[in-house]
CSV table of C-alpha atoms in Angstrom, one decimal:
chain,number,residue,atom,x,y,z
A,1,MET,CA,-7.2,-24.7,14.0
A,2,GLY,CA,-4.0,-22.8,14.5
A,3,LYS,CA,-3.8,-19.0,14.3
A,4,ILE,CA,-1.6,-17.1,11.8
A,5,ASP,CA,-1.1,-13.4,12.5
A,6,ILE,CA,-1.0,-11.3,9.4
A,7,PHE,CA,1.6,-8.5,9.4
A,8,ASP,CA,1.0,-5.9,6.8
A,9,THR,CA,3.9,-3.8,5.5
A,10,THR,CA,2.1,-2.1,2.6
A,11,LEU,CA,2.9,1.3,4.2
A,12,ARG,CA,6.6,0.6,4.7
A,13,ASP,CA,8.0,-2.1,2.3
A,14,GLY,CA,5.1,-1.5,-0.1
A,15,GLU,CA,5.7,2.2,-0.3
A,16,GLN,CA,9.3,1.6,-1.1
A,17,SER,CA,8.2,0.5,-4.6
A,18,ALA,CA,9.5,2.7,-7.3
A,19,GLY,CA,7.2,5.7,-8.0
A,20,ILE,CA,4.9,5.3,-4.9
A,21,ASN,CA,4.6,8.4,-2.9
A,22,LEU,CA,1.8,8.5,-0.3
A,23,ASN,CA,1.0,11.5,1.8
A,24,THR,CA,0.0,11.3,5.5
A,25,ALA,CA,-3.7,11.4,4.9
A,26,GLU,CA,-3.5,8.6,2.3
A,27,LYS,CA,-1.4,6.5,4.7
A,28,VAL,CA,-3.9,7.0,7.5
A,29,GLU,CA,-6.7,6.0,5.2
A,30,ILE,CA,-5.0,2.8,4.1
A,31,ALA,CA,-4.2,2.0,7.8
A,32,ARG,CA,-7.9,2.4,8.7
A,33,GLN,CA,-8.8,0.0,5.9
A,34,LEU,CA,-6.2,-2.5,6.9
A,35,GLU,CA,-7.7,-2.4,10.4
A,36,ARG,CA,-11.1,-3.2,8.9
A,37,PHE,CA,-9.4,-5.9,6.9
A,38,GLY,CA,-8.4,-7.6,10.1
A,39,VAL,CA,-4.6,-7.5,9.9
A,40,ALA,CA,-2.9,-8.2,13.3
A,41,VAL,CA,0.1,-5.9,12.8
A,42,ILE,CA,0.4,-2.8,10.6
A,43,GLU,CA,3.9,-1.6,9.8
A,44,ALA,CA,3.2,2.0,9.4
A,45,GLY,CA,6.6,3.2,8.2
A,46,PHE,CA,10.2,4.0,9.1
A,47,PRO,CA,9.9,6.8,11.6
A,48,ALA,CA,13.6,7.8,11.5
A,49,SER,CA,13.8,8.0,7.7
A,50,SER,CA,12.0,11.4,7.4
A,51,HIS,CA,9.8,13.9,9.2
A,52,GLY,CA,6.9,12.9,6.9
A,53,ASP,CA,7.2,9.2,7.8
A,54,PHE,CA,7.5,10.1,11.5
A,55,GLU,CA,4.2,12.1,11.4
A,56,ALA,CA,2.4,9.4,9.4
A,57,VAL,CA,3.4,6.7,11.9
A,58,LYS,CA,2.5,8.9,14.8
A,59,GLN,CA,-1.0,9.6,13.4
A,60,ILE,CA,-1.6,6.0,12.6
A,61,ALA,CA,-0.6,4.9,16.1
A,62,GLN,CA,-3.0,7.4,17.5
A,63,THR,CA,-5.8,6.3,15.1
A,64,VAL,CA,-5.7,2.5,14.9
A,65,LYS,CA,-7.0,0.6,17.9
A,66,ASN,CA,-7.7,-2.9,16.8
A,67,SER,CA,-4.4,-3.7,15.1
A,68,THR,CA,-0.9,-3.4,16.6
A,69,VAL,CA,1.0,-0.6,14.9
A,70,THR,CA,4.7,-0.9,14.5
A,71,GLY,CA,7.6,0.9,12.8
A,72,LEU,CA,10.9,-0.1,11.4
A,73,ALA,CA,14.2,0.8,13.0
A,74,ARG,CA,17.8,0.0,12.2
A,75,ALA,CA,20.0,-1.4,15.1
A,76,VAL,CA,20.8,2.2,16.0
A,77,GLN,CA,20.0,4.0,19.2
A,78,SER,CA,18.7,7.1,17.4
A,79,ASP,CA,16.3,5.0,15.2
A,80,ILE,CA,14.9,3.2,18.2
A,81,LEU,CA,14.4,6.4,20.3
A,82,THR,CA,12.8,8.2,17.4
A,83,SER,CA,10.5,5.3,16.7
A,84,PHE,CA,9.3,5.3,20.3
A,85,GLU,CA,8.3,9.0,20.1
A,86,ALA,CA,6.1,8.1,17.1
A,87,LEU,CA,4.8,4.8,18.4
A,88,LYS,CA,4.3,5.5,22.1
A,89,TYR,CA,0.7,6.6,21.4
A,90,GLY,CA,-0.3,3.1,20.2
A,91,GLU,CA,-2.5,0.7,22.1
A,92,GLN,CA,0.4,-1.7,22.4
A,93,PRO,CA,3.7,-0.1,21.3
A,94,HIS,CA,5.6,-2.4,19.0
A,95,LEU,CA,9.1,-2.0,17.3
A,96,HIS,CA,10.6,-3.9,14.4
A,97,THR,CA,14.4,-3.7,14.3
A,98,PHE,CA,16.8,-5.6,12.1
A,99,ILE,CA,20.3,-6.3,11.1
A,100,ALA,CA,21.8,-8.2,8.2
A,101,THR,CA,23.2,-11.7,8.9
A,102,SER,CA,24.4,-13.0,5.5
A,103,PRO,CA,28.2,-13.2,4.8
A,104,ILE,CA,27.9,-10.9,1.8
A,105,HIS,CA,25.9,-8.3,3.8
A,106,MET,CA,28.1,-8.4,6.9
A,107,GLU,CA,31.3,-8.1,4.9
A,108,TYR,CA,30.4,-5.5,2.2
A,109,LYS,CA,27.5,-3.5,3.6
A,110,LEU,CA,28.0,-3.6,7.4
A,111,LYS,CA,31.8,-4.2,7.3
A,112,LYS,CA,31.4,-6.1,10.6
A,113,THR,CA,32.5,-9.5,11.8
A,114,PRO,CA,29.9,-12.0,12.8
A,115,ASP,CA,30.7,-11.5,16.5
A,116,GLN,CA,30.2,-7.7,16.1
A,117,VAL,CA,26.9,-8.3,14.4
A,118,VAL,CA,25.7,-10.5,17.3
A,119,GLU,CA,26.7,-7.8,19.8
A,120,ILE,CA,24.9,-5.0,17.9
A,121,ALA,CA,21.8,-7.1,17.6
A,122,VAL,CA,21.7,-8.0,21.3
A,123,GLU,CA,22.3,-4.4,22.4
A,124,SER,CA,19.6,-3.0,20.1
A,125,VAL,CA,17.0,-5.5,21.3
A,126,LYS,CA,17.9,-4.7,25.0
A,127,LEU,CA,17.5,-1.0,24.3
A,128,ALA,CA,14.2,-1.5,22.5
A,129,LYS,CA,12.8,-3.6,25.4
A,130,LYS,CA,13.3,-0.6,27.7
A,131,TYR,CA,10.7,1.2,25.7
A,132,PHE,CA,8.6,-1.4,23.9
A,133,PRO,CA,6.7,-4.4,25.3
A,134,LEU,CA,6.8,-6.0,21.9
A,135,VAL,CA,10.0,-6.2,19.9
A,136,GLN,CA,10.3,-7.9,16.6
A,137,TRP,CA,13.9,-8.7,15.4
A,138,SER,CA,14.7,-9.5,11.8
A,139,ALA,CA,17.7,-11.2,10.2
A,140,GLU,CA,18.0,-9.4,7.0
A,141,ASP,CA,18.9,-11.7,4.1
A,142,ALA,CA,18.3,-14.7,6.3
A,143,THR,CA,18.0,-17.2,3.5
A,144,ARG,CA,21.5,-16.5,2.3
A,145,SER,CA,22.9,-16.7,5.9
A,146,ASN,CA,24.9,-19.5,7.4
A,147,LYS,CA,22.1,-21.4,9.3
A,148,GLU,CA,24.4,-22.2,12.3
A,149,PHE,CA,25.2,-18.5,12.7
A,150,LEU,CA,21.5,-17.7,12.2
A,151,ALA,CA,20.6,-20.1,15.1
A,152,ARG,CA,23.3,-18.5,17.3
A,153,ILE,CA,22.2,-14.9,16.8
A,154,ILE,CA,18.5,-15.8,17.2
A,155,THR,CA,19.3,-17.5,20.4
A,156,GLU,CA,21.0,-14.4,21.8
A,157,VAL,CA,18.3,-11.9,20.7
A,158,ILE,CA,15.6,-14.1,22.3
A,159,LYS,CA,17.6,-14.0,25.5
A,160,ALA,CA,17.8,-10.2,25.1
A,161,GLY,CA,14.0,-10.0,25.0
A,162,ALA,CA,12.8,-10.2,21.4
A,163,THR,CA,9.1,-11.3,21.2
A,164,THR,CA,9.0,-12.0,17.5
A,165,ILE,CA,11.7,-13.5,15.3
A,166,ASN,CA,11.4,-12.7,11.5
A,167,ILE,CA,13.2,-14.8,8.9
A,168,PRO,CA,13.1,-12.8,5.7
A,169,ASP,CA,13.8,-14.0,2.2
A,170,THR,CA,15.0,-10.5,1.5
A,171,VAL,CA,16.1,-11.0,-2.1
A,172,GLY,CA,13.5,-13.6,-3.1
A,173,TYR,CA,16.2,-16.3,-3.4
A,174,ALA,CA,14.7,-19.3,-1.6
A,175,THR,CA,12.6,-22.1,-2.9
A,176,PRO,CA,9.6,-23.3,-0.9
A,177,SER,CA,11.4,-26.6,0.2
A,178,GLU,CA,14.5,-24.6,1.3
A,179,TYR,CA,12.5,-22.0,3.1
A,180,GLY,CA,10.3,-24.5,4.9
A,181,ALA,CA,13.4,-26.5,5.9
A,182,LEU,CA,15.0,-23.4,7.4
A,183,PHE,CA,12.0,-22.8,9.7
A,184,HIS,CA,12.1,-26.5,10.6
A,185,TYR,CA,15.8,-26.3,11.5
A,186,LEU,CA,15.4,-23.2,13.6
A,187,ARG,CA,12.5,-24.6,15.5
A,188,GLU,CA,14.5,-27.8,16.2
A,189,THR,CA,17.7,-25.9,17.1
A,190,VAL,CA,17.1,-22.6,18.8
A,191,PRO,CA,16.4,-22.9,22.6
A,192,GLY,CA,13.4,-20.8,23.6
A,193,ILE,CA,12.0,-20.3,20.1
A,194,GLU,CA,8.7,-21.8,21.2
A,195,LYS,CA,8.2,-18.8,23.4
A,196,VAL,CA,8.2,-16.2,20.5
A,197,LYS,CA,6.3,-15.6,17.3
A,198,LEU,CA,8.1,-17.0,14.3
A,199,SER,CA,7.5,-14.8,11.2
A,200,ALA,CA,8.0,-15.1,7.5
A,201,HIS,CA,8.7,-12.2,5.1
A,202,CYS,CA,9.1,-13.1,1.5
A,203,HIS,CA,10.0,-11.2,-1.7
A,204,ASP,CA,8.8,-12.2,-5.1
A,205,ASP,CA,11.9,-12.0,-7.3
A,206,LEU,CA,11.5,-15.6,-8.5
A,207,GLY,CA,7.7,-15.5,-8.2
A,208,LEU,CA,7.7,-17.7,-5.1
A,209,ALA,CA,6.8,-15.3,-2.3
A,210,VAL,CA,3.3,-16.7,-1.6
A,211,ALA,CA,4.5,-20.3,-2.0
A,212,ASN,CA,7.4,-19.7,0.3
A,213,SER,CA,5.1,-18.0,2.9
A,214,LEU,CA,2.8,-21.0,2.8
A,215,ALA,CA,5.8,-23.4,3.2
A,216,ALA,CA,6.8,-21.4,6.3
A,217,ILE,CA,3.3,-22.0,7.8
A,218,GLU,CA,3.7,-25.7,7.1
A,219,ASN,CA,6.9,-25.6,9.1
A,220,GLY,CA,5.8,-23.6,12.2
A,221,ALA,CA,5.6,-20.0,11.2
A,222,THR,CA,2.9,-18.2,13.2
A,223,GLN,CA,3.1,-14.8,11.5
A,224,ILE,CA,3.2,-14.0,7.8
A,225,GLU,CA,4.3,-10.6,6.4
A,226,GLY,CA,3.4,-9.1,3.1
A,227,THR,CA,1.6,-6.3,1.3
A,228,ILE,CA,-1.7,-5.7,-0.4
A,229,ASN,CA,-1.6,-6.5,-4.1
A,230,GLY,CA,2.0,-7.8,-3.6
A,231,ILE,CA,3.5,-4.3,-4.0
A,232,GLY,CA,7.0,-3.7,-2.8
A,233,GLU,CA,10.6,-3.2,-3.9
A,234,ARG,CA,11.8,-4.8,-7.1
A,235,ALA,CA,9.3,-7.6,-7.9
A,236,GLY,CA,7.3,-7.0,-4.7
A,237,ASN,CA,6.3,-8.9,-1.6
A,238,ALA,CA,4.0,-11.8,-0.8
A,239,ALA,CA,0.4,-10.8,-1.7
A,240,LEU,CA,-1.5,-11.0,1.6
A,241,GLU,CA,-4.9,-11.3,-0.1
A,242,GLU,CA,-3.7,-14.4,-1.8
A,243,ILE,CA,-2.4,-15.9,1.4
A,244,ALA,CA,-5.6,-15.2,3.3
A,245,VAL,CA,-7.8,-16.7,0.7
A,246,ALA,CA,-5.5,-19.7,0.3
A,247,LEU,CA,-5.8,-20.4,4.1
A,248,LYS,CA,-9.5,-20.1,3.8
A,249,ILE,CA,-10.1,-22.2,0.7
A,250,ARG,CA,-7.5,-24.9,1.8
A,251,GLY,CA,-8.3,-24.8,5.5
A,252,ASP,CA,-8.5,-28.6,5.3
A,253,TYR,CA,-4.8,-28.7,4.5
A,254,TYR,CA,-3.3,-25.8,6.5
A,255,GLN,CA,-5.6,-26.1,9.5
A,256,THR,CA,-5.1,-22.5,10.4
A,257,GLU,CA,-7.1,-19.2,10.3
A,258,SER,CA,-5.8,-15.7,9.8
A,259,GLY,CA,-8.5,-13.5,11.3
A,260,ILE,CA,-8.8,-11.6,8.0
A,261,VAL,CA,-12.2,-10.2,7.1
A,262,LEU,CA,-12.3,-11.6,3.6
A,263,LYS,CA,-15.3,-9.5,2.5
A,264,GLU,CA,-13.0,-6.4,2.8
A,265,THR,CA,-10.5,-7.9,0.4
A,266,LYS,CA,-11.7,-6.2,-2.8
A,267,ARG,CA,-12.1,-2.8,-1.1
A,268,THR,CA,-8.7,-3.0,0.5
A,269,SER,CA,-7.1,-4.0,-2.8
A,270,GLN,CA,-8.9,-1.2,-4.7
A,271,LEU,CA,-8.0,1.5,-2.2
A,272,VAL,CA,-4.3,0.6,-2.3
A,273,SER,CA,-4.3,0.5,-6.1
A,274,GLN,CA,-6.0,3.9,-6.4
A,275,LEU,CA,-3.8,5.7,-3.8
A,276,THR,CA,-0.5,4.2,-4.9
A,277,GLY,CA,-1.3,4.5,-8.6
A,278,VAL,CA,-0.1,0.8,-9.1
A,279,ILE,CA,-2.6,-0.9,-11.4
A,280,ILE,CA,-3.7,-4.5,-10.7
A,281,GLN,CA,-2.9,-6.8,-13.6
A,282,PRO,CA,-6.1,-8.3,-15.0
A,283,ASN,CA,-5.1,-11.9,-14.3
A,284,LYS,CA,-3.9,-11.2,-10.7
A,285,ALA,CA,-5.0,-14.0,-8.4
A,286,VAL,CA,-8.0,-13.2,-6.2
A,287,VAL,CA,-8.4,-9.4,-7.0
A,288,GLY,CA,-7.7,-9.1,-10.8
A,289,LYS,CA,-10.6,-8.1,-12.9
A,290,ASN,CA,-10.4,-11.4,-14.8
A,291,ALA,CA,-10.2,-13.5,-11.6
A,292,PHE,CA,-13.9,-14.5,-12.0
A,293,ALA,CA,-14.2,-14.1,-15.8
A,294,HIS,CA,-14.9,-17.3,-17.9
A,295,GLU,CA,-14.5,-17.0,-21.7
A,296,SER,CA,-13.9,-20.6,-22.8
A,297,GLY,CA,-17.1,-22.3,-24.0
A,298,ILE,CA,-16.3,-25.4,-21.9
A,299,HIS,CA,-15.8,-23.2,-18.8
A,300,GLN,CA,-19.0,-21.3,-19.4
A,301,ASP,CA,-21.0,-24.5,-19.9
A,302,GLY,CA,-19.6,-25.8,-16.6
A,303,MET,CA,-20.3,-22.6,-14.8
A,304,LEU,CA,-23.9,-22.6,-15.9
A,305,LYS,CA,-24.4,-26.1,-14.7
A,306,ASN,CA,-22.5,-25.7,-11.4
A,307,PRO,CA,-20.3,-22.7,-10.6
A,308,GLU,CA,-18.0,-25.0,-8.5
A,309,THR,CA,-16.8,-26.7,-11.7
A,310,TYR,CA,-14.4,-23.9,-12.4
A,311,GLU,CA,-14.7,-21.4,-9.5
A,312,ILE,CA,-13.1,-22.3,-6.2
A,313,ILE,CA,-13.4,-18.7,-4.9
A,314,THR,CA,-16.8,-16.8,-5.1
A,315,PRO,CA,-16.9,-13.1,-5.8
A,316,ALA,CA,-19.0,-12.6,-2.7
A,317,MET,CA,-16.2,-14.1,-0.5
A,318,ILE,CA,-13.9,-11.2,-1.2
A,319,GLY,CA,-16.6,-8.5,-1.3
A,320,GLU,CA,-16.8,-8.4,-5.1
A,321,VAL,CA,-20.5,-7.6,-5.5
A,322,SER,CA,-21.8,-6.2,-8.7
A,323,THR,CA,-24.0,-3.1,-8.3
A,324,GLU,CA,-24.7,-1.6,-11.6
A,325,LEU,CA,-26.8,1.4,-10.5
A,326,VAL,CA,-26.4,2.6,-6.9
A,327,LEU,CA,-27.5,6.2,-7.1
A,328,GLY,CA,-28.8,8.6,-9.7
A,329,LYS,CA,-29.2,12.3,-10.4
A,330,HIS,CA,-32.5,12.4,-8.3
A,331,SER,CA,-30.8,10.9,-5.2
A,332,GLY,CA,-30.7,13.2,-2.2
A,333,ARG,CA,-27.9,14.0,0.2
A,334,HIS,CA,-29.2,11.5,2.9
A,335,ALA,CA,-29.2,8.6,0.4
A,336,PHE,CA,-25.8,9.6,-0.8
A,337,ILE,CA,-24.3,9.8,2.7
A,338,SER,CA,-26.0,6.5,3.7
A,339,ARG,CA,-24.5,4.8,0.7
A,340,ALA,CA,-21.1,6.2,1.5
A,341,LYS,CA,-21.2,4.9,5.0
A,342,GLN,CA,-22.3,1.5,3.7
A,343,MET,CA,-19.2,1.5,1.6
A,344,GLY,CA,-17.1,2.1,4.7
A,345,PHE,CA,-16.3,5.8,4.3
A,346,GLU,CA,-16.3,8.2,7.3
A,347,LEU,CA,-15.9,11.7,6.1
A,348,THR,CA,-16.3,15.1,7.8
A,349,ASN,CA,-19.5,17.0,7.1
A,350,GLU,CA,-17.5,19.4,4.9
A,351,ASN,CA,-16.0,16.6,2.8
A,352,TYR,CA,-19.4,14.9,2.5
A,353,ALA,CA,-20.7,18.1,1.1
A,354,LYS,CA,-17.9,18.4,-1.4
A,355,ALA,CA,-18.3,14.8,-2.4
A,356,PHE,CA,-22.0,15.3,-2.9
A,357,VAL,CA,-21.5,18.3,-5.1
A,358,ALA,CA,-19.0,16.2,-7.2
A,359,PHE,CA,-21.6,13.4,-7.3
A,360,LYS,CA,-24.4,15.6,-8.5
A,361,ASP,CA,-22.2,17.1,-11.2
A,362,LEU,CA,-21.3,13.7,-12.4
A,363,ALA,CA,-24.9,12.5,-12.2
A,364,ASP,CA,-26.0,15.3,-14.5
A,365,ARG,CA,-23.6,14.1,-17.2
A,366,LYS,CA,-23.6,10.3,-16.6
A,367,LYS,CA,-26.7,8.1,-16.9
A,368,GLU,CA,-25.6,5.5,-14.4
A,369,ILE,CA,-23.4,6.0,-11.4
A,370,THR,CA,-21.6,2.8,-10.4
A,371,GLU,CA,-20.0,1.8,-7.1
A,372,GLU,CA,-16.6,2.2,-8.8
A,373,ASP,CA,-17.5,5.8,-9.6
A,374,LEU,CA,-18.5,6.5,-6.0
A,375,PHE,CA,-15.4,4.8,-4.7
A,376,VAL,CA,-13.2,7.2,-6.6
A,377,LEU,CA,-15.2,10.3,-5.6
A,378,LEU,CA,-15.4,9.4,-2.0
A,379,THR,CA,-11.7,8.3,-1.7
A,380,ASP,CA,-10.6,11.6,-3.1
A,381,GLN,CA,-12.5,13.5,-0.4
A,382,GLN,CA,-11.4,11.0,2.3
A,383,VAL,CA,-7.7,11.7,1.7
A,384,GLN,CA,-7.8,15.5,1.1
A,385,ALA,CA,-4.8,17.1,2.8
A,386,GLU,CA,-5.1,20.1,5.0
A,387,ASP,CA,-5.7,23.4,3.2
A,388,VAL,CA,-2.5,24.8,1.9
A,389,PRO,CA,-1.8,27.2,-1.0
A,390,VAL,CA,-1.7,25.1,-4.2
A,391,TYR,CA,-2.1,25.4,-8.0
A,392,VAL,CA,-5.7,25.2,-9.1
A,393,LEU,CA,-6.8,24.5,-12.7
A,394,GLU,CA,-9.5,27.0,-13.5
A,395,SER,CA,-9.9,25.9,-17.1
A,396,VAL,CA,-8.1,24.1,-19.9
A,397,GLN,CA,-8.8,24.2,-23.7
A,398,VAL,CA,-7.2,22.1,-26.4
A,399,GLN,CA,-7.2,22.8,-30.1
A,400,TYR,CA,-6.5,19.6,-32.1
A,401,GLY,CA,-6.7,18.4,-35.6
A,402,THR,CA,-4.9,15.6,-37.5
A,403,SER,CA,-3.4,18.3,-39.8
A,404,ASN,CA,-2.8,20.9,-37.1
A,405,ILE,CA,-0.3,21.2,-34.2
A,406,PRO,CA,-2.1,20.5,-30.9
A,407,THR,CA,-2.3,23.6,-28.8
A,408,ALA,CA,-3.4,23.9,-25.2
A,409,THR,CA,-4.4,26.9,-23.2
A,410,ALA,CA,-4.7,26.7,-19.4
A,411,ARG,CA,-5.9,29.2,-16.8
A,412,VAL,CA,-4.4,28.5,-13.4
A,413,THR,CA,-4.4,30.1,-10.0
A,414,SER,CA,-1.0,29.9,-8.4
A,415,PRO,CA,-0.3,29.3,-4.7
A,416,THR,CA,0.2,33.1,-4.3
A,417,GLY,CA,-3.3,33.7,-5.6
A,418,GLU,CA,-2.2,35.0,-9.0
A,419,VAL,CA,-4.3,33.9,-12.0
A,420,VAL,CA,-2.2,33.2,-15.1
A,421,THR,CA,-3.2,32.1,-18.6
A,422,VAL,CA,-0.6,30.3,-20.7
A,423,SER,CA,-0.4,28.3,-24.0
A,424,ASP,CA,1.9,25.9,-25.6
A,425,THR,CA,2.0,23.1,-28.2
A,426,GLY,CA,3.0,19.5,-28.3
A,427,ALA,CA,3.1,16.4,-30.4
A,428,GLY,CA,-0.3,15.4,-29.0
A,429,SER,CA,-3.0,16.9,-26.9
A,430,VAL,CA,-1.6,15.6,-23.6
A,431,GLU,CA,1.9,16.7,-24.3
A,432,ALA,CA,0.5,20.2,-25.2
A,433,ILE,CA,-1.3,20.3,-21.8
A,434,PHE,CA,1.8,19.2,-19.9
A,435,ASN,CA,4.1,21.7,-21.7
A,436,THR,CA,1.6,24.4,-21.0
A,437,LEU,CA,1.4,23.6,-17.3
A,438,GLU,CA,5.1,23.4,-17.0
A,439,LYS,CA,5.2,27.1,-17.8
A,440,VAL,CA,3.0,27.8,-14.8
A,441,VAL,CA,4.9,25.8,-12.3
A,442,SER,CA,7.9,27.3,-10.5
A,443,GLY,CA,10.5,24.6,-10.7
A,444,THR,CA,11.9,21.9,-13.0
A,445,VAL,CA,9.5,19.2,-14.0
A,446,ARG,CA,10.1,16.0,-15.9
A,447,VAL,CA,7.3,13.5,-16.7
A,448,LEU,CA,8.3,10.0,-15.8
A,449,ASP,CA,5.1,8.0,-16.5
A,450,TYR,CA,1.5,8.7,-17.5
A,451,ARG,CA,-1.6,6.5,-18.0
A,452,VAL,CA,-5.3,6.7,-18.2
A,453,THR,CA,-7.6,3.8,-17.2
A,454,SER,CA,-11.4,3.4,-17.2
A,455,VAL,CA,-12.9,3.5,-13.7
A,456,SER,CA,-16.2,1.8,-14.8
A,457,LYS,CA,-17.7,0.5,-18.0
A,458,GLY,CA,-19.4,2.2,-20.9
A,459,ARG,CA,-18.7,5.1,-23.2
A,460,ASP,CA,-19.5,7.6,-20.4
A,461,ALA,CA,-17.2,6.0,-17.9
A,462,LEU,CA,-14.9,8.0,-15.7
A,463,GLY,CA,-11.3,8.0,-16.9
A,464,GLU,CA,-8.6,8.1,-14.2
A,465,ALA,CA,-5.3,9.7,-15.1
A,466,VAL,CA,-2.2,9.0,-13.2
A,467,VAL,CA,0.9,11.1,-13.7
A,468,LYS,CA,4.4,10.4,-12.2
A,469,LEU,CA,6.7,13.4,-12.2
A,470,CYS,CA,10.2,14.4,-11.1
A,471,PHE,CA,9.7,17.9,-9.6
A,472,ASP,CA,12.8,19.7,-8.4
A,473,ASP,CA,14.7,16.3,-8.3
A,474,ARG,CA,12.0,14.5,-6.2
A,475,ASP,CA,9.6,12.0,-7.6
A,476,THR,CA,5.9,12.6,-7.0
A,477,ILE,CA,2.6,11.1,-8.3
A,478,GLY,CA,-0.7,12.7,-9.0
A,479,ARG,CA,-4.1,11.5,-10.1
A,480,ASN,CA,-7.6,12.7,-11.1
A,481,ALA,CA,-10.7,11.2,-12.5
A,482,SER,CA,-13.1,12.8,-15.0
A,483,GLN,CA,-15.2,11.9,-18.0
A,484,ASP,CA,-12.9,14.2,-19.9
A,485,VAL,CA,-9.6,12.4,-19.9
A,486,LEU,CA,-7.8,15.6,-21.0
A,487,GLU,CA,-9.2,17.5,-18.0
A,488,ALA,CA,-8.2,14.6,-15.7
A,489,SER,CA,-4.7,14.6,-17.2
A,490,ALA,CA,-4.3,18.3,-16.5
A,491,LYS,CA,-5.6,18.0,-12.9
A,492,ALA,CA,-3.5,14.9,-12.3
A,493,TYR,CA,-0.4,16.9,-13.4
A,494,LEU,CA,-1.1,19.7,-11.0
A,495,ASN,CA,-2.1,17.2,-8.2
A,496,ALA,CA,1.4,15.7,-8.4
A,497,ILE,CA,2.9,19.2,-8.1
A,498,ASN,CA,0.6,20.1,-5.2
A,499,ARG,CA,1.4,16.9,-3.3
A,500,GLN,CA,5.1,17.7,-3.5
A,501,LEU,CA,4.5,21.2,-2.3
A,502,GLN,CA,2.4,20.0,0.6
A,503,GLN,CA,5.0,17.5,1.7
A,504,THR,CA,7.7,20.1,1.5
A,505,LEU,CA,5.6,22.4,3.7
A,506,VAL,CA,4.9,19.7,6.2
A,507,ALA,CA,8.6,18.8,6.4
A,508,THR,CA,9.5,22.5,7.2
A,509,VAL,CA,6.8,22.9,9.9
């Protein structure tokens, strides 16, 4: 069996998805889960892009020990040196640097000749090798590059010290046969390529990212890059959970193993979905809620006789275990903390206490507490940012009637400690709440997106509200879960505002 390293870029390429805005605590929590998931390399961010990204990469490098932590850098000296300051705390410092190699990118974006691009690539790798034992070099837009030029520049960066060569399908242009053939050509043409890792990075613009990644494996790739749930710019990246399960289920064909802990698949997917606010489509392969649902009578009959008739992946394989009632209102603190640890949470004593209070409050109002409920409560405590002055919703009241104008009244404590009570109307209850809260907030707010989804099943299920805002010309996202979806909506709105204030505060420190 061969070995395929899994390179996760959820925190870099995935976070570049429109509307995703993770804070440092959330990024660290996702990185810890990726480590449990068994990924070989975690691309934690782009350190030179912002102070927030620098701090997140630095903290992840200090926290993660069983996965290699890397960061992205342009072929620019300042990017490389800044990245080293963030990544030098890692167990094995690793840098990912890149430059575009396609004719259209070199002419219109870089405004460089091919010879100049080769020179820049070589010098950047040489500089990186002075600081990093592991240097990955990427040919941006490789699949639209001249393959002879690609072979030439790869030859030179290997001589300069690159330890991994990445061949990205940056715009999702290639077909599986073309992409596989490119890997085959490079393996046959580039001297010394057998001494480095050969990596595939595919985008899903034509819906071929996973297929292209698997084609790369068939043609000698030893590392696959992607994101959890396939999130990423435009149509997203290759979904790593699909690749990992495909390598397991079709091990007879691919003859490789990834080192991924498959039982952590569901939890990893669920965490990324909750913290990014990107919902998983029901029919999503492997992790969609319908992935193991069988409605057709013929399918149900077959499943009853032998599950293997229609189910090639078992729920247990990916950690999808149904637990209807895990705890109740009579459960004590010890049982609650024990269950939290079984679910993989490691909270401070203070956050355990806060989560337990929230659990008991929910248990008084909800007959059955499901694992999904606990996951939301515990995750919210796990990613709490450091205490800073924020807006706090003290109460919200909505007057509504089909023949009346919806009116909301909110009592809010501002970051300065002032308690204000304001009211406003709207076309509906939610708009009335948002219009009311906009009066409280100091700044210009525009709602970009809003949705409420059920966390668990039943009429008493938690409803999770996600609000995307533009606050003072910067996009931010907030979320909250409650049995009262109007309360959740109000708190999600303020959560989005508070997250932006916290990030602004961190950036100025």
